[in-house]
mmCIF file of C-alpha atoms in Angstrom:
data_model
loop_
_atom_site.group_PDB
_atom_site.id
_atom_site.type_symbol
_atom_site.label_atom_id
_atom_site.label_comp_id
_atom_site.label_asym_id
_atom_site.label_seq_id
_atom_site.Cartn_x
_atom_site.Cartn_y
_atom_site.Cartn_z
ATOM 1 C CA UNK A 1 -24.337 131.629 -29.639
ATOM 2 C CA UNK A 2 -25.037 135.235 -29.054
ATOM 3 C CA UNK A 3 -22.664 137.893 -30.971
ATOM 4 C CA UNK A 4 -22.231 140.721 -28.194
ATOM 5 C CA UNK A 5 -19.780 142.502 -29.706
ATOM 6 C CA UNK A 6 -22.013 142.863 -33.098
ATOM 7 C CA UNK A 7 -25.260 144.197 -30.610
ATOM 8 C CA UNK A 8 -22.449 146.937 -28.849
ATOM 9 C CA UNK A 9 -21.663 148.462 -32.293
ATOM 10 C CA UNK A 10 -23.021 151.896 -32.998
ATOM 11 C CA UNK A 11 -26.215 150.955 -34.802
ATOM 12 C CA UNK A 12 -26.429 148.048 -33.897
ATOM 13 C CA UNK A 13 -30.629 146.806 -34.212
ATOM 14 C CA UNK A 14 -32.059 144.344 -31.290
ATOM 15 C CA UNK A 15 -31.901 140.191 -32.365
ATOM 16 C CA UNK A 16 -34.788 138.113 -31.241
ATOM 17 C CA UNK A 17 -35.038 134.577 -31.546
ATOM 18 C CA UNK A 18 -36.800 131.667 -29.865
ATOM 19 C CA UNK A 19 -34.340 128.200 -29.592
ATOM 20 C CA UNK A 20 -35.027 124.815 -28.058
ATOM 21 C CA UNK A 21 -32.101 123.008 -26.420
ATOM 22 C CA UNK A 22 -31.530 119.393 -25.464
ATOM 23 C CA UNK A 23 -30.745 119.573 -21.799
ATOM 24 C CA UNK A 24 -31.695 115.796 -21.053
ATOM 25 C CA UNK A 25 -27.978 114.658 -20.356
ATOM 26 C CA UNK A 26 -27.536 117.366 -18.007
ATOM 27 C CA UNK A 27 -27.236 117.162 -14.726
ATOM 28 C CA UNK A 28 -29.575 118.638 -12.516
ATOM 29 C CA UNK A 29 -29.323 117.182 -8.840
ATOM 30 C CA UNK A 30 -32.054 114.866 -8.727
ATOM 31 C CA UNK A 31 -34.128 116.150 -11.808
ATOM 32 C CA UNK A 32 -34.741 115.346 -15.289
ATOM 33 C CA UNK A 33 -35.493 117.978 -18.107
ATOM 34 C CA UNK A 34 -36.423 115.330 -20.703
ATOM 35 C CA UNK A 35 -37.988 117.115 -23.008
ATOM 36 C CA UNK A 36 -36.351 120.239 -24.692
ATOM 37 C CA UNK A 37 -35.920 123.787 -23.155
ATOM 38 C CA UNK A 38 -37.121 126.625 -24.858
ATOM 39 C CA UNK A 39 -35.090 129.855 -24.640
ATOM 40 C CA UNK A 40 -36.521 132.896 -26.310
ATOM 41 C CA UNK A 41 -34.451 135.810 -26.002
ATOM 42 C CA UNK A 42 -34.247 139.629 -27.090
ATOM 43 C CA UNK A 43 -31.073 141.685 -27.029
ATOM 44 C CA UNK A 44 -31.250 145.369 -27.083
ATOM 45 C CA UNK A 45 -28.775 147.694 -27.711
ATOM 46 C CA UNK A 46 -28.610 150.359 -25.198
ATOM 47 C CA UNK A 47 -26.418 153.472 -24.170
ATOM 48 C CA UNK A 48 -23.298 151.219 -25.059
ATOM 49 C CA UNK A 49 -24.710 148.159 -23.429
ATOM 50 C CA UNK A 50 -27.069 145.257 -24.422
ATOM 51 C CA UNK A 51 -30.156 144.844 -22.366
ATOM 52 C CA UNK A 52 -30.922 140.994 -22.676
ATOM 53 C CA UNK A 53 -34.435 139.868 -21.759
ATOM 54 C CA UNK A 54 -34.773 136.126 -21.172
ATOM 55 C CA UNK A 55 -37.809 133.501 -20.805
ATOM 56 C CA UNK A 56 -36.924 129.962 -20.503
ATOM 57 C CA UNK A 57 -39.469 127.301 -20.083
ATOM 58 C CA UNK A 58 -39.015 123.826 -19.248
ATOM 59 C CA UNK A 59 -40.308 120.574 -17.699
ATOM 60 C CA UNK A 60 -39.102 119.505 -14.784
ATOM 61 C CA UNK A 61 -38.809 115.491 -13.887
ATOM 62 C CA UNK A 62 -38.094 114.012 -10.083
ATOM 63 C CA UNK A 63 -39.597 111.929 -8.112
ATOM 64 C CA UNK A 64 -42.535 113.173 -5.806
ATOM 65 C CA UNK A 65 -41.529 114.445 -2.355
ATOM 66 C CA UNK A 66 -44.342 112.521 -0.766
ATOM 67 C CA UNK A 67 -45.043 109.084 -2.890
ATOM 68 C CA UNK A 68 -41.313 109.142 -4.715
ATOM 69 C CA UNK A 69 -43.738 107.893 -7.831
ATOM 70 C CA UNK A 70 -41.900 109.968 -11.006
ATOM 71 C CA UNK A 71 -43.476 113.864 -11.232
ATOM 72 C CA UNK A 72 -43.587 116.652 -13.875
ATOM 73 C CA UNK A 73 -43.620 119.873 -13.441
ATOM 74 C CA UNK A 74 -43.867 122.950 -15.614
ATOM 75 C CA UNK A 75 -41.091 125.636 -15.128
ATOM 76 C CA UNK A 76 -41.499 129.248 -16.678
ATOM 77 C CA UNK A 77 -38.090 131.551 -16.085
ATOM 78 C CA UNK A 78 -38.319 135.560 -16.845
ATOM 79 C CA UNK A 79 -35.037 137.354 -16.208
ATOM 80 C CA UNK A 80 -33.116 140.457 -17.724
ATOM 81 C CA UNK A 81 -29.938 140.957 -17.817
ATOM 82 C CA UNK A 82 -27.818 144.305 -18.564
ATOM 83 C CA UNK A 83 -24.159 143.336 -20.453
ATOM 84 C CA UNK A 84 -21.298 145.770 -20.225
ATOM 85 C CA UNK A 85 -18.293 146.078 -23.101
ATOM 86 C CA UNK A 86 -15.923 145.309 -20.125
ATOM 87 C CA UNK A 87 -17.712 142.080 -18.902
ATOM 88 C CA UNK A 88 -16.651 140.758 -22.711
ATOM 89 C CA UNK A 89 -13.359 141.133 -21.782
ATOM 90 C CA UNK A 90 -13.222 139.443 -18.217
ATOM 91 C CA UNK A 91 -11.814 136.063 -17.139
ATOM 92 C CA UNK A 92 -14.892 135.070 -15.571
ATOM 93 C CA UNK A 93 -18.005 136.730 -16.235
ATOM 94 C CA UNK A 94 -21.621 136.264 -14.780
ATOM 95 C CA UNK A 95 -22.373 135.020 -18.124
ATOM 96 C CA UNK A 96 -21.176 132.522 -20.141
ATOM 97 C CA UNK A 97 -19.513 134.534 -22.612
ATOM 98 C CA UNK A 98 -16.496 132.833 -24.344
ATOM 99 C CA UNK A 99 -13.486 134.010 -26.218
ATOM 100 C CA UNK A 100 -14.803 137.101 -28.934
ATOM 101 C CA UNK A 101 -17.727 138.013 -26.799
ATOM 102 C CA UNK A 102 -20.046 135.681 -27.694
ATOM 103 C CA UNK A 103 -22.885 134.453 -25.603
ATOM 104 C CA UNK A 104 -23.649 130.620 -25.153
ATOM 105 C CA UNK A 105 -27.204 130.932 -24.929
ATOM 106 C CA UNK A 106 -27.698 126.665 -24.233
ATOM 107 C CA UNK A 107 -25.269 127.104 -20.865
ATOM 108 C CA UNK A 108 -27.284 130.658 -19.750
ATOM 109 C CA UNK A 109 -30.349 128.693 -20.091
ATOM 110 C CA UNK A 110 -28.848 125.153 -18.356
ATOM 111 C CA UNK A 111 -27.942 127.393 -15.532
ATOM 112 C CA UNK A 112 -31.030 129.470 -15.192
ATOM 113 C CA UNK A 113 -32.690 125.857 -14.543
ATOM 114 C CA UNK A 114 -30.211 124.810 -12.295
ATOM 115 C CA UNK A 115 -31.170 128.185 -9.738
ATOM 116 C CA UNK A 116 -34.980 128.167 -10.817
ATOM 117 C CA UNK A 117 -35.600 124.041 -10.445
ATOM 118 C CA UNK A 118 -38.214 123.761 -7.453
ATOM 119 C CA UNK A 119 -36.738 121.546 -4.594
ATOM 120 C CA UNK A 120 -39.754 119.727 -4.297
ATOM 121 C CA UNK A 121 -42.291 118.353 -7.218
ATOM 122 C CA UNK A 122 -45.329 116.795 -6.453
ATOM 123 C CA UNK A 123 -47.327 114.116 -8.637
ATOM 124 C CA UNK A 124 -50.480 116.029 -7.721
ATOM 125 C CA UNK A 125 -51.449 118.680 -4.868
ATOM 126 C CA UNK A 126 -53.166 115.936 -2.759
ATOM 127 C CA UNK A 127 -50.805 113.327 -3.058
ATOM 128 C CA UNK A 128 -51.316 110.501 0.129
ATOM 129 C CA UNK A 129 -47.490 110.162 0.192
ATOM 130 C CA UNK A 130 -46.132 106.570 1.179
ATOM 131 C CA UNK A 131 -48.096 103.738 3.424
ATOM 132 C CA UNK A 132 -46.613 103.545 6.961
ATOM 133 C CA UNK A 133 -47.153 100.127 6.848
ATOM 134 C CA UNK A 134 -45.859 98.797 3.815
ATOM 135 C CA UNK A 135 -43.992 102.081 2.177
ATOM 136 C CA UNK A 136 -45.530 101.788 -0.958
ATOM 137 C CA UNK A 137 -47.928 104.525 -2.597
ATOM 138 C CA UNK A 138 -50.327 104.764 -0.503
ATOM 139 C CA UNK A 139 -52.712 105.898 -3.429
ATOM 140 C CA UNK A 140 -51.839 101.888 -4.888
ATOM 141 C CA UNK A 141 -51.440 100.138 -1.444
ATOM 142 C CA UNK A 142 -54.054 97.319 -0.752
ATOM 143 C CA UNK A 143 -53.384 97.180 2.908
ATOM 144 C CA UNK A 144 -55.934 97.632 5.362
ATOM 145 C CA UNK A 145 -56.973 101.063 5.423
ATOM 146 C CA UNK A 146 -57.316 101.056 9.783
ATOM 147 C CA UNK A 147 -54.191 99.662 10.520
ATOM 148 C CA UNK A 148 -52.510 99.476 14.576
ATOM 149 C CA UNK A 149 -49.984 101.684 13.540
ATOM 150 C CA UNK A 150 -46.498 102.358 15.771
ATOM 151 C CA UNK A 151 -47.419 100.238 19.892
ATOM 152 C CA UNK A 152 -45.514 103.661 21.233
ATOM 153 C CA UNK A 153 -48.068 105.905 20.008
ATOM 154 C CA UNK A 154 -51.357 103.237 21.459
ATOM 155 C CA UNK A 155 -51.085 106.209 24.614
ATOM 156 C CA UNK A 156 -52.215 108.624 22.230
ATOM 157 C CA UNK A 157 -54.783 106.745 20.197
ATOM 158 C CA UNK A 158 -56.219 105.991 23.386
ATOM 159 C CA UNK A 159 -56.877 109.730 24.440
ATOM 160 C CA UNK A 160 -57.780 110.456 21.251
ATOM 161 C CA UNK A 161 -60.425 108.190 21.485
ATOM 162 C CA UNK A 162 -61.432 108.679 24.745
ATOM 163 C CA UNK A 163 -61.924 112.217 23.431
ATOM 164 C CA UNK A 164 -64.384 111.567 20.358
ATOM 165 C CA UNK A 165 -66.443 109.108 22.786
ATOM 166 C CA UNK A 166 -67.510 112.313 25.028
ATOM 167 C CA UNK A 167 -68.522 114.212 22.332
#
């Protein structure tokens, strides 16, 4: 936790401090932070207000968009934030500030990830994605690799290779 009203008193000096958090019971739609977050924060007092700059890095678990094989993914989260007296006082601030103004750093970083998680992870940039024929990985399927495929599309195969036989 954060003390905001401390950093808004007249000479008040800037806190820095790097934290990891255990996020790996949260949940995150589909992904997995398994290993901890790192939050590294500085607060700076300024004209009344506390200028809070944020970097969170994580890494992000799911299954791959194309194979569905489990995926990591590196996440690295830069944002600023400028905190008001009057926001400590609020019912429901932006922030998760609770009762005396302090500042749950763990939830601010939970729901940075939450907005910064990409939508889709892949296991690597030229993943195959899933057989057509079997729906396994297609990177571990042992079917054959020519294969009929769908009878509705045999129309266009047909053109197709009616087309590489003239040139």
């Amino acid at each position: 936790m954060l003390d905001l009203n401390k950093l808004m008193r007249a000479g008040a000096e800037s806190a820095e401090e790097t934290l990891a958090f255990d996020l790996s019971q949260e949940d995150f739609g589909g992904h997995a932070v398994p290993q901890p977050v790192t939050l590294h924060y500085k607060a700076v007092p300024e004209g009344g207000a506390v200028r809070l700059e944020l970097q969170v890095d994580a890494d992000i678990e799911a299954p791959c968009t194309r194979c569905l094989e489990t995926a990591q993914q590196p996440v690295h989260i830069e944002t600023s934030y400028q905190i008001w007296p009057q926001e400590l006082r609020e019912d429901f601030p932006q922030l998760p500030i609770v009762k005396g103004g302090l500042l749950d750093l763990r939830e601010l970083a939970y729901g940075e990830l939450v907005i910064e998680a990409p939508g889709a992870i892949l296991c690597k940039e030229d993943c195959a994605g899933l057989c057509q024929s079997y729906g396994k990985p297609a990177a571990g399927c042992d079917c054959p690799a020519e294969t009929e495929g769908d009878p509705r599309w045999q129309a266009l195969r047909d053109l197709l290779k009616e087309s590489d036989d003239k040139t």
